[in-house]
XYZ file of C-alpha atoms in Angstrom:
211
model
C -20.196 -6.682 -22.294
C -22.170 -8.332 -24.919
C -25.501 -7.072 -25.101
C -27.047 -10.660 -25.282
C -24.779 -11.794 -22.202
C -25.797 -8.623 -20.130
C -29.454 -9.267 -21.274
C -29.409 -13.153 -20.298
C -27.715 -11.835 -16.573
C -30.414 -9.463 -16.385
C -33.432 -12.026 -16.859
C -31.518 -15.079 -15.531
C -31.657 -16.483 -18.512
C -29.567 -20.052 -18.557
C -30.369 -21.264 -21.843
C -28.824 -18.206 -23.741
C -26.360 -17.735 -21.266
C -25.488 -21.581 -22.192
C -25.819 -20.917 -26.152
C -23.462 -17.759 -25.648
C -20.509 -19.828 -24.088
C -20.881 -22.778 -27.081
C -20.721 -19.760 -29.130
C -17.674 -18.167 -27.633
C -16.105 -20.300 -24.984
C -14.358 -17.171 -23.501
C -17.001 -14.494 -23.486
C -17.142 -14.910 -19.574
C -13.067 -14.307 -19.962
C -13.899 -11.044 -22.247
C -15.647 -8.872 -19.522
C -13.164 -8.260 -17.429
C -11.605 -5.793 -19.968
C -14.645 -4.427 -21.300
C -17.095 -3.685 -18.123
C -16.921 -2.902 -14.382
C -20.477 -5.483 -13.761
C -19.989 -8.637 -14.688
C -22.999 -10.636 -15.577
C -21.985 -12.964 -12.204
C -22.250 -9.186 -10.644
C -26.151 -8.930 -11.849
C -27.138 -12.344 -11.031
C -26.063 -11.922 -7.701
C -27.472 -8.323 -7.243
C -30.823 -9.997 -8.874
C -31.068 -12.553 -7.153
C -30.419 -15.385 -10.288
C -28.844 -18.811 -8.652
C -29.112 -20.991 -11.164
C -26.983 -18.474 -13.611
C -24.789 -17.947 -11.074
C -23.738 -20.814 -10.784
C -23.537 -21.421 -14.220
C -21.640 -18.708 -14.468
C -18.872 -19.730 -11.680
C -18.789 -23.168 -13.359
C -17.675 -22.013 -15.872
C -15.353 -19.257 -14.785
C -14.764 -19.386 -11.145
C -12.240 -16.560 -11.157
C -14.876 -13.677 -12.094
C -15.719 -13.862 -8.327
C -12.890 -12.179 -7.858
C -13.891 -8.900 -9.668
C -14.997 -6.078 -8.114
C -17.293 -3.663 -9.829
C -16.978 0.245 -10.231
C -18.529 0.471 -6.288
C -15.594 -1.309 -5.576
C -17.604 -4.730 -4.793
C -17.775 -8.350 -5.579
C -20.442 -10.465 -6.334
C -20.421 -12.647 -2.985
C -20.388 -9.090 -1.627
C -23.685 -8.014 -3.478
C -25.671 -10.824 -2.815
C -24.802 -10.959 0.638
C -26.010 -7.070 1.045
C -29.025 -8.094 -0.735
C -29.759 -11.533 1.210
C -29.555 -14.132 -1.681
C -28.570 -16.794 0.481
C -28.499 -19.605 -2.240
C -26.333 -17.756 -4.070
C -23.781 -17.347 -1.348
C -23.981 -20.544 -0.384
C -23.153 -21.563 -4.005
C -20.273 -19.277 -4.323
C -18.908 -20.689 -1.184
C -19.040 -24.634 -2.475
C -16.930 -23.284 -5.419
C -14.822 -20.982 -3.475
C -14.754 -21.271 -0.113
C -12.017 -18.888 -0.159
C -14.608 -15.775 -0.887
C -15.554 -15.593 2.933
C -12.395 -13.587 3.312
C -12.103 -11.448 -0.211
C -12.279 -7.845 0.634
C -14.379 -5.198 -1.357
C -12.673 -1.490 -2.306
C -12.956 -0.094 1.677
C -11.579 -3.562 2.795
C -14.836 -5.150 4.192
C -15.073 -8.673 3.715
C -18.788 -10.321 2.807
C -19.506 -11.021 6.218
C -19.236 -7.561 7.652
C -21.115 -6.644 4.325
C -23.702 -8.789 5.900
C -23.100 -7.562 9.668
C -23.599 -3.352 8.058
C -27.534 -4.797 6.293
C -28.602 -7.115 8.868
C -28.698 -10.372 6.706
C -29.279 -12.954 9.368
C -29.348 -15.849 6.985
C -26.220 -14.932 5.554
C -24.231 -13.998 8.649
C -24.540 -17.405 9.651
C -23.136 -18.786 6.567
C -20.232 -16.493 6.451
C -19.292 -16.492 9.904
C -15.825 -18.892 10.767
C -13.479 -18.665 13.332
C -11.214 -16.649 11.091
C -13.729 -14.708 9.151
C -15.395 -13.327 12.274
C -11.752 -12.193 13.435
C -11.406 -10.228 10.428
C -10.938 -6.502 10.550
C -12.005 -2.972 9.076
C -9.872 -0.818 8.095
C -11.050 1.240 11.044
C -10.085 -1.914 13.007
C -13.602 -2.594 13.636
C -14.900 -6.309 14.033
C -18.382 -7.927 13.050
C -19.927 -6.839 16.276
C -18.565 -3.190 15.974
C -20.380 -3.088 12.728
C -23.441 -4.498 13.756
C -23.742 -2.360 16.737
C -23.114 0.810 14.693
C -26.026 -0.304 12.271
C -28.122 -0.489 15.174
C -28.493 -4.166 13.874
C -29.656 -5.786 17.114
C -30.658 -9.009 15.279
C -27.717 -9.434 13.940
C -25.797 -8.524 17.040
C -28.018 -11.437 19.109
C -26.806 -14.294 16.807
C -23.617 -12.918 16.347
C -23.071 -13.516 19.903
C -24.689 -16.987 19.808
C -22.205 -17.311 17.302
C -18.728 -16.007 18.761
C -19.937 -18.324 21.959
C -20.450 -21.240 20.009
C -17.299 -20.916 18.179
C -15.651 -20.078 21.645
C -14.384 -16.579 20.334
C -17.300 -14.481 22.560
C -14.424 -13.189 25.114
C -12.243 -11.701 22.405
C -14.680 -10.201 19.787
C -16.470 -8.876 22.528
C -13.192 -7.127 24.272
C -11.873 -6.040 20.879
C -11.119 -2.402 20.505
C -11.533 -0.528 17.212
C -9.647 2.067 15.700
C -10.735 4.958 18.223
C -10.093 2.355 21.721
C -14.199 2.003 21.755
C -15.521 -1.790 22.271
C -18.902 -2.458 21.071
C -20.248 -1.747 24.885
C -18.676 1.543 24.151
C -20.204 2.385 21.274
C -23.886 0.943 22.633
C -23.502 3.418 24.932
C -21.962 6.810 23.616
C -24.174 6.398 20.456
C -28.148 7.080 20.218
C -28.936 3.328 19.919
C -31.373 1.370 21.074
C -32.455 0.463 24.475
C -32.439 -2.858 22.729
C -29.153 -2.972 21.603
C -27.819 -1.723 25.224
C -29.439 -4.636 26.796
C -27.974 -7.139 24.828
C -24.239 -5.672 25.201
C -24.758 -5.280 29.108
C -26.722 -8.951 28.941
C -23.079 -9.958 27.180
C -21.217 -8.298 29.243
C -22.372 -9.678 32.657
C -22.394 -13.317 30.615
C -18.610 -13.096 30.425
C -17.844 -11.929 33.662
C -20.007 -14.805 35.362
C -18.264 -17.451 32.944
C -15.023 -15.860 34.352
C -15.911 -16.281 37.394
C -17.079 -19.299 37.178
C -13.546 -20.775 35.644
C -11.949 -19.102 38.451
């Protein structure tokens, strides 16, 4: 990369950034082949909207790189919480709710795994939140194995509102365990086990109920 590009990434800097592309119109087309982080990959690991966005303006398609940890940009500024810049990404490309990093994790469980509230309920859809691991795990399965109880509360607010509660909840991952499983067998929370078993009786009285 261009030591003035990487340089203008690293401070956020616009105007350069700018100057750069007048200069060259396809520098932003040039680091592909010549670096693993792009400079959309340090704005969003930084925290730099405004380049960012300048950045996918101008090349939309470097969102879909993925650095040498195997991730994208949406996926680094989801892990870090820089919610702006997610929800720009997503008004240029609301496609990147589904693009998968290197272990096949897709931004939102990115955002399940570190807790990012904000972010969760950006990314979450009706067919993003029925996305799986590679281990076959779901959104819930993550955030229960982070001990991400937070998470796992609005998550659930979430799957209900989008009416997908009943099947996230019952879905099994790669080893048969459901997230009540897991809760359970694993050393978490007292927390976290009270919201799966408040969950669990939830469904079985709406059940009921329809019955």
């Amino acid at each position: 990369m261009d030591a003035r590009l990487f340089d203008s990434a690293f401070r956020g800097d616009v105007n350069t950034l700018q100057e750069l592309i007048v200069e060259d119109p396809l520098i932003l087309h040039a680091v592909t082949v010549t670096t693993s982080n792009t400079p959309l990959h340090v704005a969003a690991l930084l925290g730099h909207t405004q380049f960012a966005m300048k950045v996918m303006q101008n090349y939309p398609g470097l969102a879909d790189e993925l650095n040498q940890q195997g991730l994208s940009p949406i996926h680094l500024a989801s892990a870090k919480g820089h919610l702006e810049i997610v929800k720009g990404m997503l008004v240029l490309r609301p496609d990147l709710t589904l693009i998968k990093d290197e272990d096949g994790n897709i931004p939102l469980h990115t955002a399940a795994i570190r807790g990012r509230r904000e972010i969760l309920s950006q990314l979450f859809t009706t067919v993003s939140a029925n996305e799986l691991t590679s281990s076959r795990e779901t959104v819930l399965h993550l955030a229960v194995k982070h001990n991400r109880y937070q998470a796992l509360e609005l998550l659930i607010q979430l799957a209900n509102q989008y009416q997908i509660g009943n099947e996230l909840f019952n879905a099994v991952d790669a080893g048969g365990n459901t997230i009540f499983h897991l809760a359970c067998a694993g050393k978490k929370s007292k927390v976290m086990n009270d919201i799966c078993c408040s969950f669990q009786v939830f469904l079985f009285s709406s059940k009921t109920n329809i019955q």
